[in-house]
Amino acid sequence: MKAEEVVAGILLALLLIYVVAINPDIFRISRVGYSIEFKFEEKTYFIWTNRWVDVAIQAFMLFATATALSALFREEKVEEAEEEVVVEGGEG
Amino acid sequence: MNPMLPLLTLLGGSVATPLVGMFSRKIRFEKIRDAWAILAFLVTTCYFSYLIYSGKLPLYYAVKLEPSWASIEIRIDSFSAYMSLIFSFLGLMVSIYSVGYMSGETGLDEYYALLLTLVAGMIGVTMANDLFTLYVFWELMCISSYTLVSFRKHRWEAVEAGFKYLVMSTIGSLIALYSISLLYGIAGTLNFSELSQIISSGAESISTSTLYFIIAMIIAGFGVTAAIVPFHTWLPDAHPAAPSSISAMLSGVVIKTGAYVIFRSLYAVFFPTEFLYGHILILFGLLTMSVANIMVILQKDIKRFLAYSSIANMGYIILGLGVSTYIAHFYPSDIAAVSLALLGSLFHVLNHAVGKGLLFLGAGCFIKQAKTRNIAKLEGIGRKMPVSAVSFSVGLLNLAGVPPMSGFWSKFFIIIAMLSHPKDTLLHTSTIVFVVNILVAAGYYLWLLQRITLRKPGEQLSKIREVSPSMVIPVAILACICILLTLFIAPVLDLISGPVEALIGYLHKPEAIGGV
């Protein structure tokens, strides 16, 4: 068996375990108990308060992404001589 | 002054940069765009300097609006202001340096816009009053840094390093996000002060193992950016591949942002007096510095050499944090040792930011002229570029911890804190490993110094001249600051005592953060 197939098998098994752990109903497995008691459904005020900065920054993230794409897809002319790259294992 | 001023300046400056760039091309004077970015960093640096010296900290800023989601809540304490001052000052130096270093490259509108966004993201991380806002700023910082690493996209090296950084940092961010969402799930809030109250009161059957799981994910998630071994593998590729100005930012401040979040989250939310994670941090710190110091010795590329030494220095900083939390847990009455370890660690943040910023910018000067990063081919270049070489040597001596340079004192404080409990086996053994690492580091820094500055230059360097003033000036300023940090160590330590008190304050009064 090739190494890639083993890795793929392990990943698939992990995915199945994850799905069963998060949503056991998919396989009609009933959950007996759950160790974490989630509070956020009772107290939702936090997520709806003081969010102006976050919303504004998410807009800036779009700007940053657009700028990043613009930088990476720009036309480039290399005029100067480039610095030599030291390849690991090569001659020093 | 409005605490939003630095963010507005940097983000506004970033959005306006392409417009200023268009205008400057129209009048055929592109330096206006460069000056614009320098001005934005200057305003921010002045703001934080004023804030620290005016003594108006902590500053809690809240604007209540309807609907409530539109309200604003940010907080600047001594620790935030201290880190923000370092970030904005290095941004200022890098933007000045870039005028000469990046001349002749295309896409400079985007370059300066992303540089401003990068620093805005880092400053936002320090000003956030809750983990959700912190994470949003964190992502802003990450997006900018990925692109800046692969800015020279015509080179395979930059694209490969940028992609590796993107993949590893995104995995780290997702791990961090998972820990944040778990915290929100169990506490119903992410506000630092509310979280600390809920968790310290042991409220409502929160499982201890879940909390330790969250601590582990915070350290691992943000530890990727902080380059803690074994999450460090992106850094030795990203730093050499990026333009030297960006390497200085990455090594000088971006990795410190990861350390900042770990410091803040652990001290503000998971009090070290109640949770035991100090020994894990000590082991991570020792592992980080030992692996990195061994790797430095094998390097032939000057930027890769400096990159690995940055990882080693992050090991010192994490060790200082680990020692402070370990002592706070097992010897809670010994606040002096806890403070001393934190003082050493935070002082080293400053020393390394200035020193490594200087070394990367100095190396950039050599590389720009010699067109090589090979240490063997850069031998003796210091004799041809005296100002750069003297400044570079100051940075090397500082980070080597040669007495009386400030780099010596920061490590010395951590050692003294570790020796405060000589009967403790872990602290005792760690001190020995730490001292051995310091000596190894001093050896390779001095080895680099003699190769760059003392040896006779080869034939290939015969036509080398000093770089342009816009590149030399920031390098010389950073060297002067290394010397000033040494000469005026007392006021510098006074300055750092503010952040130390801000962190120590959490151990006594959770509401010290200035939260609701």
mmCIF file of N, CA, C and O in Angstrom, chain A residues 36-40 43-55 57-58 60-61 63-65 67-68 70-86 88 90-92, chain B residues 11 14-15 64 68-73 106-107 110 130 132-133 136-137 139-140 147 150-151 153-155 157 184-191 194 204-205 300 304 367-368 371-374 377:
data_model
loop_
_atom_site.group_PDB
_atom_site.id
_atom_site.type_symbol
_atom_site.label_atom_id
_atom_site.label_comp_id
_atom_site.label_asym_id
_atom_site.label_seq_id
_atom_site.Cartn_x
_atom_site.Cartn_y
_atom_site.Cartn_z
ATOM 1 N N ILE A 36 -19.494 19.858 27.705
ATOM 2 C CA ILE A 36 -19.439 21.323 27.681
ATOM 3 C C ILE A 36 -20.854 21.887 27.646
ATOM 4 O O ILE A 36 -21.650 21.525 26.785
ATOM 5 N N GLU A 37 -21.097 22.761 28.611
ATOM 6 C CA GLU A 37 -22.414 23.389 28.633
ATOM 7 C C GLU A 37 -22.299 24.739 27.939
ATOM 8 O O GLU A 37 -21.637 25.648 28.442
ATOM 9 N N PHE A 38 -22.878 24.878 26.753
ATOM 10 C CA PHE A 38 -22.713 26.122 26.005
ATOM 11 C C PHE A 38 -23.637 27.208 26.539
ATOM 12 O O PHE A 38 -24.822 26.983 26.767
ATOM 13 N N LYS A 39 -23.061 28.382 26.726
ATOM 14 C CA LYS A 39 -23.805 29.489 27.322
ATOM 15 C C LYS A 39 -24.273 30.501 26.281
ATOM 16 O O LYS A 39 -25.092 31.351 26.565
ATOM 17 N N PHE A 40 -23.675 30.437 25.096
ATOM 18 C CA PHE A 40 -23.901 31.548 24.182
ATOM 19 C C PHE A 40 -25.339 31.650 23.692
ATOM 20 O O PHE A 40 -25.788 32.703 23.286
ATOM 21 N N LYS A 43 -26.965 33.843 26.454
ATOM 22 C CA LYS A 43 -26.506 35.239 26.549
ATOM 23 C C LYS A 43 -25.922 35.655 25.210
ATOM 24 O O LYS A 43 -24.748 35.409 24.930
ATOM 25 N N THR A 44 -26.733 36.265 24.398
ATOM 26 C CA THR A 44 -26.248 36.638 23.063
ATOM 27 C C THR A 44 -25.839 38.108 22.978
ATOM 28 O O THR A 44 -25.448 38.563 21.913
ATOM 29 N N TYR A 45 -25.933 38.825 24.098
ATOM 30 C CA TYR A 45 -25.676 40.268 24.023
ATOM 31 C C TYR A 45 -24.273 40.583 23.527
ATOM 32 O O TYR A 45 -24.057 41.548 22.810
ATOM 33 N N PHE A 46 -23.308 39.703 23.911
ATOM 34 C CA PHE A 46 -21.914 40.023 23.577
ATOM 35 C C PHE A 46 -21.719 40.174 22.074
ATOM 36 O O PHE A 46 -21.104 41.119 21.597
ATOM 37 N N ILE A 47 -22.301 39.221 21.344
ATOM 38 C CA ILE A 47 -22.031 39.205 19.905
ATOM 39 C C ILE A 47 -22.766 40.335 19.181
ATOM 40 O O ILE A 47 -22.426 40.683 18.050
ATOM 41 N N TRP A 48 -23.727 40.961 19.851
ATOM 42 C CA TRP A 48 -24.479 42.061 19.229
ATOM 43 C C TRP A 48 -24.142 43.400 19.843
ATOM 44 O O TRP A 48 -24.918 44.344 19.723
ATOM 45 N N THR A 49 -23.035 43.474 20.557
ATOM 46 C CA THR A 49 -22.671 44.737 21.205
ATOM 47 C C THR A 49 -21.236 45.115 20.841
ATOM 48 O O THR A 49 -20.369 44.232 20.777
ATOM 49 N N ASN A 50 -21.019 46.409 20.651
ATOM 50 C CA ASN A 50 -19.661 46.945 20.377
ATOM 51 C C ASN A 50 -19.003 46.299 19.165
ATOM 52 O O ASN A 50 -17.839 45.900 19.220
ATOM 53 N N ARG A 51 -19.717 46.179 18.093
ATOM 54 C CA ARG A 51 -19.170 45.485 16.934
ATOM 55 C C ARG A 51 -18.809 46.426 15.782
ATOM 56 O O ARG A 51 -18.421 45.980 14.727
ATOM 57 N N TRP A 52 -18.920 47.723 16.009
ATOM 58 C CA TRP A 52 -18.674 48.665 14.919
ATOM 59 C C TRP A 52 -17.246 48.533 14.389
ATOM 60 O O TRP A 52 -17.016 48.487 13.176
ATOM 61 N N VAL A 53 -16.303 48.450 15.313
ATOM 62 C CA VAL A 53 -14.886 48.365 14.905
ATOM 63 C C VAL A 53 -14.664 47.096 14.071
ATOM 64 O O VAL A 53 -14.005 47.124 13.035
ATOM 65 N N ASP A 54 -15.269 45.990 14.516
ATOM 66 C CA ASP A 54 -15.087 44.718 13.792
ATOM 67 C C ASP A 54 -15.627 44.811 12.366
ATOM 68 O O ASP A 54 -14.994 44.344 11.418
ATOM 69 N N VAL A 55 -16.826 45.411 12.262
ATOM 70 C CA VAL A 55 -17.440 45.532 10.935
ATOM 71 C C VAL A 55 -16.549 46.393 10.029
ATOM 72 O O VAL A 55 -16.276 46.042 8.875
ATOM 73 N N ILE A 57 -13.349 46.923 10.319
ATOM 74 C CA ILE A 57 -12.083 46.256 10.012
ATOM 75 C C ILE A 57 -12.298 45.154 8.971
ATOM 76 O O ILE A 57 -11.428 44.894 8.133
ATOM 77 N N GLN A 58 -13.477 44.530 9.001
ATOM 78 C CA GLN A 58 -13.737 43.518 7.971
ATOM 79 C C GLN A 58 -13.815 44.167 6.589
ATOM 80 O O GLN A 58 -13.420 43.560 5.590
ATOM 81 N N PHE A 60 -12.011 46.739 5.833
ATOM 82 C CA PHE A 60 -10.594 46.970 5.514
ATOM 83 C C PHE A 60 -9.898 45.665 5.091
ATOM 84 O O PHE A 60 -8.944 45.696 4.332
ATOM 85 N N MET A 61 -10.400 44.548 5.602
ATOM 86 C CA MET A 61 -9.817 43.267 5.174
ATOM 87 C C MET A 61 -10.099 43.033 3.689
ATOM 88 O O MET A 61 -9.244 42.508 2.970
ATOM 89 N N PHE A 63 -10.428 45.436 1.570
ATOM 90 C CA PHE A 63 -9.510 46.366 0.909
ATOM 91 C C PHE A 63 -8.097 45.760 0.848
ATOM 92 O O PHE A 63 -7.436 45.793 -0.199
ATOM 93 N N ALA A 64 -7.673 45.190 1.989
ATOM 94 C CA ALA A 64 -6.326 44.596 2.038
ATOM 95 C C ALA A 64 -6.220 43.434 1.048
ATOM 96 O O ALA A 64 -5.197 43.262 0.383
ATOM 97 N N THR A 65 -7.297 42.642 0.957
ATOM 98 C CA THR A 65 -7.284 41.511 0.024
ATOM 99 C C THR A 65 -7.190 42.003 -1.419
ATOM 100 O O THR A 65 -6.418 41.460 -2.223
ATOM 101 N N THR A 67 -5.966 44.835 -2.402
ATOM 102 C CA THR A 67 -4.616 45.393 -2.595
ATOM 103 C C THR A 67 -3.599 44.262 -2.779
ATOM 104 O O THR A 67 -2.696 44.351 -3.614
ATOM 105 N N ALA A 68 -3.785 43.202 -1.972
ATOM 106 C CA ALA A 68 -2.869 42.060 -2.069
ATOM 107 C C ALA A 68 -2.951 41.419 -3.452
ATOM 108 O O ALA A 68 -1.919 41.123 -4.072
ATOM 109 N N SER A 70 -3.969 42.840 -6.169
ATOM 110 C CA SER A 70 -3.412 43.809 -7.126
ATOM 111 C C SER A 70 -1.876 43.732 -7.132
ATOM 112 O O SER A 70 -1.244 43.808 -8.184
ATOM 113 N N ALA A 71 -1.299 43.562 -5.935
ATOM 114 C CA ALA A 71 0.169 43.479 -5.843
ATOM 115 C C ALA A 71 0.686 42.184 -6.491
ATOM 116 O O ALA A 71 1.709 42.186 -7.166
ATOM 117 N N LEU A 72 -0.041 41.098 -6.281
ATOM 118 C CA LEU A 72 0.457 39.811 -6.776
ATOM 119 C C LEU A 72 0.219 39.599 -8.270
ATOM 120 O O LEU A 72 0.873 38.775 -8.889
ATOM 121 N N PHE A 73 -0.742 40.338 -8.836
ATOM 122 C CA PHE A 73 -1.003 40.192 -10.270
ATOM 123 C C PHE A 73 -0.504 41.394 -11.075
ATOM 124 O O PHE A 73 -0.924 41.596 -12.209
ATOM 125 N N ARG A 74 0.358 42.185 -10.469
ATOM 126 C CA ARG A 74 0.847 43.375 -11.172
ATOM 127 C C ARG A 74 1.841 42.966 -12.255
ATOM 128 O O ARG A 74 2.467 41.892 -12.165
ATOM 129 N N GLU A 75 1.971 43.839 -13.236
ATOM 130 C CA GLU A 75 3.019 43.630 -14.241
ATOM 131 C C GLU A 75 4.341 44.061 -13.634
ATOM 132 O O GLU A 75 4.417 45.076 -12.946
ATOM 133 N N GLU A 76 5.356 43.290 -13.895
ATOM 134 C CA GLU A 76 6.611 43.569 -13.218
ATOM 135 C C GLU A 76 7.755 43.580 -14.211
ATOM 136 O O GLU A 76 7.848 42.702 -15.064
ATOM 137 N N LYS A 77 8.599 44.601 -14.092
ATOM 138 C CA LYS A 77 9.805 44.609 -14.916
ATOM 139 C C LYS A 77 10.995 44.637 -13.959
ATOM 140 O O LYS A 77 11.093 45.475 -13.060
ATOM 141 N N VAL A 78 11.869 43.657 -14.111
ATOM 142 C CA VAL A 78 13.033 43.560 -13.233
ATOM 143 C C VAL A 78 14.209 44.203 -13.941
ATOM 144 O O VAL A 78 14.755 43.641 -14.880
ATOM 145 N N GLU A 79 14.573 45.401 -13.474
ATOM 146 C CA GLU A 79 15.656 46.132 -14.152
ATOM 147 C C GLU A 79 17.010 45.837 -13.531
ATOM 148 O O GLU A 79 17.999 45.650 -14.215
ATOM 149 N N GLU A 80 17.013 45.794 -12.189
ATOM 150 C CA GLU A 80 18.292 45.598 -11.497
ATOM 151 C C GLU A 80 18.707 44.139 -11.502
ATOM 152 O O GLU A 80 17.860 43.254 -11.628
ATOM 153 N N ALA A 81 20.001 43.913 -11.338
ATOM 154 C CA ALA A 81 20.479 42.534 -11.206
ATOM 155 C C ALA A 81 19.941 41.965 -9.893
ATOM 156 O O ALA A 81 19.879 42.660 -8.887
ATOM 157 N N GLU A 82 19.514 40.705 -9.942
ATOM 158 C CA GLU A 82 18.905 40.076 -8.770
ATOM 159 C C GLU A 82 19.969 39.566 -7.816
ATOM 160 O O GLU A 82 21.057 39.176 -8.228
ATOM 161 N N GLU A 83 19.602 39.516 -6.523
ATOM 162 C CA GLU A 83 20.543 38.954 -5.556
ATOM 163 C C GLU A 83 20.602 37.434 -5.719
ATOM 164 O O GLU A 83 19.608 36.803 -6.088
ATOM 165 N N GLU A 84 21.767 36.899 -5.436
ATOM 166 C CA GLU A 84 21.960 35.455 -5.566
ATOM 167 C C GLU A 84 21.285 34.731 -4.398
ATOM 168 O O GLU A 84 21.388 35.149 -3.254
ATOM 169 N N VAL A 85 20.569 33.663 -4.722
ATOM 170 C CA VAL A 85 19.901 32.874 -3.685
ATOM 171 C C VAL A 85 20.850 31.766 -3.240
ATOM 172 O O VAL A 85 21.462 31.101 -4.068
ATOM 173 N N VAL A 86 20.992 31.607 -1.919
ATOM 174 C CA VAL A 86 21.846 30.542 -1.414
ATOM 175 C C VAL A 86 20.994 29.288 -1.294
ATOM 176 O O VAL A 86 20.047 29.241 -0.522
ATOM 177 N N GLU A 88 20.224 25.613 -0.163
ATOM 178 C CA GLU A 88 20.701 24.725 0.906
ATOM 179 C C GLU A 88 21.363 23.490 0.305
ATOM 180 O O GLU A 88 20.841 22.904 -0.640
ATOM 181 N N GLY A 90 23.981 23.519 -1.355
ATOM 182 C CA GLY A 90 24.841 23.923 -2.457
ATOM 183 C C GLY A 90 26.200 24.374 -1.958
ATOM 184 O O GLY A 90 26.494 24.317 -0.771
ATOM 185 N N GLU A 91 27.012 24.856 -2.875
ATOM 186 C CA GLU A 91 28.342 25.301 -2.471
ATOM 187 C C GLU A 91 28.263 26.595 -1.699
ATOM 188 O O GLU A 91 27.514 27.489 -2.043
ATOM 189 N N GLY A 92 28.996 26.705 -0.625
ATOM 190 C CA GLY A 92 28.939 27.892 0.225
ATOM 191 C C GLY A 92 29.855 28.979 -0.258
ATOM 192 O O GLY A 92 30.630 28.839 -1.142
ATOM 193 N N LEU B 11 -5.104 53.279 8.810
ATOM 194 C CA LEU B 11 -6.044 52.706 7.841
ATOM 195 C C LEU B 11 -6.437 53.730 6.785
ATOM 196 O O LEU B 11 -6.525 53.418 5.595
ATOM 197 N N SER B 14 -3.609 54.066 4.524
ATOM 198 C CA SER B 14 -3.520 52.911 3.629
ATOM 199 C C SER B 14 -4.475 53.045 2.446
ATOM 200 O O SER B 14 -4.099 52.827 1.295
ATOM 201 N N VAL B 15 -5.727 53.426 2.749
ATOM 202 C CA VAL B 15 -6.723 53.563 1.671
ATOM 203 C C VAL B 15 -6.331 54.689 0.719
ATOM 204 O O VAL B 15 -6.511 54.581 -0.507
ATOM 205 N N LYS B 64 -21.159 54.654 23.215
ATOM 206 C CA LYS B 64 -22.399 53.880 23.213
ATOM 207 C C LYS B 64 -23.361 54.449 22.172
ATOM 208 O O LYS B 64 -23.664 55.639 22.185
ATOM 209 N N SER B 68 -27.037 48.729 19.558
ATOM 210 C CA SER B 68 -25.861 48.504 20.409
ATOM 211 C C SER B 68 -24.676 47.908 19.641
ATOM 212 O O SER B 68 -23.531 48.076 20.048
ATOM 213 N N TRP B 69 -24.942 47.217 18.532
ATOM 214 C CA TRP B 69 -23.810 46.644 17.792
ATOM 215 C C TRP B 69 -22.907 47.735 17.229
ATOM 216 O O TRP B 69 -21.719 47.515 16.994
ATOM 217 N N ALA B 70 -23.486 48.927 17.030
ATOM 218 C CA ALA B 70 -22.709 50.022 16.434
ATOM 219 C C ALA B 70 -21.834 50.743 17.456
ATOM 220 O O ALA B 70 -21.141 51.699 17.113
ATOM 221 N N SER B 71 -21.869 50.288 18.713
ATOM 222 C CA SER B 71 -21.020 50.931 19.731
ATOM 223 C C SER B 71 -19.558 50.527 19.528
ATOM 224 O O SER B 71 -19.260 49.567 18.811
ATOM 225 N N ILE B 72 -18.700 51.297 20.179
ATOM 226 C CA ILE B 72 -17.251 51.050 20.063
ATOM 227 C C ILE B 72 -16.688 50.877 21.466
ATOM 228 O O ILE B 72 -17.082 51.607 22.385
ATOM 229 N N GLU B 73 -15.786 49.931 21.597
ATOM 230 C CA GLU B 73 -15.146 49.743 22.895
ATOM 231 C C GLU B 73 -13.711 49.299 22.651
ATOM 232 O O GLU B 73 -13.490 48.228 22.103
ATOM 233 N N THR B 106 8.287 47.721 -8.882
ATOM 234 C CA THR B 106 6.913 48.103 -9.242
ATOM 235 C C THR B 106 5.966 47.769 -8.082
ATOM 236 O O THR B 106 6.354 47.076 -7.147
ATOM 237 N N GLY B 107 4.746 48.299 -8.170
ATOM 238 C CA GLY B 107 3.718 47.974 -7.165
ATOM 239 C C GLY B 107 3.937 48.637 -5.824
ATOM 240 O O GLY B 107 3.517 48.108 -4.794
ATOM 241 N N GLU B 110 0.807 49.515 -3.670
ATOM 242 C CA GLU B 110 0.303 48.377 -2.903
ATOM 243 C C GLU B 110 1.237 48.073 -1.731
ATOM 244 O O GLU B 110 0.779 47.737 -0.641
ATOM 245 N N ASP B 130 -11.616 42.677 23.476
ATOM 246 C CA ASP B 130 -12.144 41.309 23.533
ATOM 247 C C ASP B 130 -11.460 40.464 22.458
ATOM 248 O O ASP B 130 -10.868 40.993 21.504
ATOM 249 N N PHE B 132 -12.685 38.594 20.169
ATOM 250 C CA PHE B 132 -13.271 38.612 18.821
ATOM 251 C C PHE B 132 -12.653 39.749 17.987
ATOM 252 O O PHE B 132 -12.186 39.542 16.868
ATOM 253 N N THR B 133 -12.653 40.938 18.570
ATOM 254 C CA THR B 133 -12.044 42.087 17.882
ATOM 255 C C THR B 133 -10.559 41.814 17.630
ATOM 256 O O THR B 133 -10.035 42.123 16.558
ATOM 257 N N VAL B 136 -10.146 39.687 14.591
ATOM 258 C CA VAL B 136 -10.393 40.392 13.319
ATOM 259 C C VAL B 136 -9.143 41.199 12.919
ATOM 260 O O VAL B 136 -8.706 41.159 11.762
ATOM 261 N N PHE B 137 -8.574 41.890 13.894
ATOM 262 C CA PHE B 137 -7.343 42.649 13.608
ATOM 263 C C PHE B 137 -6.194 41.700 13.246
ATOM 264 O O PHE B 137 -5.354 42.018 12.412
ATOM 265 N N GLU B 139 -6.359 38.904 11.674
ATOM 266 C CA GLU B 139 -6.493 38.484 10.281
ATOM 267 C C GLU B 139 -6.061 39.595 9.324
ATOM 268 O O GLU B 139 -5.474 39.333 8.275
ATOM 269 N N LEU B 140 -6.377 40.843 9.713
ATOM 270 C CA LEU B 140 -5.952 41.981 8.883
ATOM 271 C C LEU B 140 -4.426 41.995 8.775
ATOM 272 O O LEU B 140 -3.860 42.189 7.686
ATOM 273 N N THR B 147 1.144 38.752 1.718
ATOM 274 C CA THR B 147 1.441 39.368 0.427
ATOM 275 C C THR B 147 2.818 40.016 0.432
ATOM 276 O O THR B 147 3.543 39.944 -0.562
ATOM 277 N N SER B 150 5.584 37.565 -0.233
ATOM 278 C CA SER B 150 5.763 37.142 -1.636
ATOM 279 C C SER B 150 5.697 38.333 -2.589
ATOM 280 O O SER B 150 5.290 38.190 -3.739
ATOM 281 N N PHE B 151 6.098 39.513 -2.085
ATOM 282 C CA PHE B 151 5.982 40.725 -2.906
ATOM 283 C C PHE B 151 6.814 40.631 -4.188
ATOM 284 O O PHE B 151 6.396 41.075 -5.245
ATOM 285 N N LYS B 153 7.259 38.601 -6.562
ATOM 286 C CA LYS B 153 6.588 37.383 -7.017
ATOM 287 C C LYS B 153 7.244 36.741 -8.226
ATOM 288 O O LYS B 153 6.897 35.625 -8.580
ATOM 289 N N HIS B 154 8.189 37.436 -8.856
ATOM 290 C CA HIS B 154 8.840 36.836 -10.007
ATOM 291 C C HIS B 154 9.871 35.793 -9.583
ATOM 292 O O HIS B 154 10.447 35.120 -10.415
ATOM 293 N N ARG B 155 10.104 35.681 -8.266
ATOM 294 C CA ARG B 155 11.103 34.720 -7.786
ATOM 295 C C ARG B 155 10.402 33.519 -7.158
ATOM 296 O O ARG B 155 9.497 33.683 -6.331
ATOM 297 N N GLU B 157 11.359 31.589 -4.961
ATOM 298 C CA GLU B 157 11.594 31.517 -3.525
ATOM 299 C C GLU B 157 10.514 32.283 -2.743
ATOM 300 O O GLU B 157 9.981 31.792 -1.740
ATOM 301 N N TYR B 184 -16.072 31.312 23.951
ATOM 302 C CA TYR B 184 -17.359 31.989 23.814
ATOM 303 C C TYR B 184 -18.501 31.037 24.155
ATOM 304 O O TYR B 184 -19.479 31.408 24.822
ATOM 305 N N GLY B 185 -18.331 29.789 23.722
ATOM 306 C CA GLY B 185 -19.368 28.793 24.000
ATOM 307 C C GLY B 185 -19.575 28.566 25.484
ATOM 308 O O GLY B 185 -20.705 28.469 25.954
ATOM 309 N N ILE B 186 -18.474 28.513 26.252
ATOM 310 C CA ILE B 186 -18.635 28.190 27.673
ATOM 311 C C ILE B 186 -18.854 29.420 28.547
ATOM 312 O O ILE B 186 -19.415 29.303 29.620
ATOM 313 N N ALA B 187 -18.419 30.584 28.067
ATOM 314 C CA ALA B 187 -18.549 31.766 28.921
ATOM 315 C C ALA B 187 -19.623 32.734 28.436
ATOM 316 O O ALA B 187 -20.083 33.578 29.206
ATOM 317 N N GLY B 188 -19.985 32.664 27.178
ATOM 318 C CA GLY B 188 -20.999 33.581 26.648
ATOM 319 C C GLY B 188 -20.463 34.975 26.397
ATOM 320 O O GLY B 188 -21.212 35.912 26.111
ATOM 321 N N THR B 189 -19.164 35.160 26.526
ATOM 322 C CA THR B 189 -18.545 36.460 26.266
ATOM 323 C C THR B 189 -17.083 36.244 25.883
ATOM 324 O O THR B 189 -16.525 35.173 26.158
ATOM 325 N N LEU B 190 -16.499 37.251 25.247
ATOM 326 C CA LEU B 190 -15.062 37.179 24.947
ATOM 327 C C LEU B 190 -14.332 38.400 25.485
ATOM 328 O O LEU B 190 -13.150 38.567 25.253
ATOM 329 N N ASN B 191 -15.093 39.253 26.176
ATOM 330 C CA ASN B 191 -14.490 40.428 26.795
ATOM 331 C C ASN B 191 -13.477 39.961 27.858
ATOM 332 O O ASN B 191 -13.798 39.113 28.692
ATOM 333 N N GLU B 194 -14.624 40.237 31.570
ATOM 334 C CA GLU B 194 -15.730 39.333 31.894
ATOM 335 C C GLU B 194 -15.253 37.880 31.891
ATOM 336 O O GLU B 194 -15.618 37.094 32.758
ATOM 337 N N GLU B 204 -20.058 27.903 37.277
ATOM 338 C CA GLU B 204 -21.026 27.055 36.591
ATOM 339 C C GLU B 204 -20.397 25.853 35.879
ATOM 340 O O GLU B 204 -20.526 25.703 34.668
ATOM 341 N N SER B 205 -19.709 25.110 36.629
ATOM 342 C CA SER B 205 -19.220 23.802 36.176
ATOM 343 C C SER B 205 -18.474 23.833 34.841
ATOM 344 O O SER B 205 -18.788 23.072 33.941
ATOM 345 N N LYS B 300 24.348 29.352 5.686
ATOM 346 C CA LYS B 300 25.294 30.064 4.820
ATOM 347 C C LYS B 300 24.700 31.377 4.325
ATOM 348 O O LYS B 300 25.408 32.245 3.845
ATOM 349 N N ARG B 304 18.858 33.938 6.362
ATOM 350 C CA ARG B 304 18.397 32.711 7.011
ATOM 351 C C ARG B 304 19.062 32.578 8.387
ATOM 352 O O ARG B 304 18.438 32.125 9.344
ATOM 353 N N ILE B 367 23.231 43.314 0.970
ATOM 354 C CA ILE B 367 22.715 42.486 -0.127
ATOM 355 C C ILE B 367 22.419 43.348 -1.351
ATOM 356 O O ILE B 367 22.679 42.960 -2.488
ATOM 357 N N LYS B 368 21.876 44.547 -1.098
ATOM 358 C CA LYS B 368 21.539 45.462 -2.200
ATOM 359 C C LYS B 368 22.795 45.769 -3.030
ATOM 360 O O LYS B 368 22.733 45.837 -4.262
ATOM 361 N N LYS B 371 24.654 41.983 -4.103
ATOM 362 C CA LYS B 371 23.789 41.075 -4.877
ATOM 363 C C LYS B 371 23.953 39.621 -4.474
ATOM 364 O O LYS B 371 23.892 38.714 -5.310
ATOM 365 N N THR B 372 24.243 39.410 -3.215
ATOM 366 C CA THR B 372 24.302 38.033 -2.724
ATOM 367 C C THR B 372 23.931 38.012 -1.247
ATOM 368 O O THR B 372 24.118 39.010 -0.540
ATOM 369 N N ARG B 373 23.399 36.857 -0.821
ATOM 370 C CA ARG B 373 23.089 36.681 0.606
ATOM 371 C C ARG B 373 24.066 35.690 1.233
ATOM 372 O O ARG B 373 23.942 35.334 2.389
ATOM 373 N N ASN B 374 25.015 35.241 0.442
ATOM 374 C CA ASN B 374 25.964 34.240 0.897
ATOM 375 C C ASN B 374 26.983 34.882 1.848
ATOM 376 O O ASN B 374 27.712 35.803 1.463
ATOM 377 N N LYS B 377 30.533 35.154 0.629
ATOM 378 C CA LYS B 377 30.809 36.175 -0.381
ATOM 379 C C LYS B 377 30.648 37.597 0.164
ATOM 380 O O LYS B 377 31.008 38.570 -0.501
#
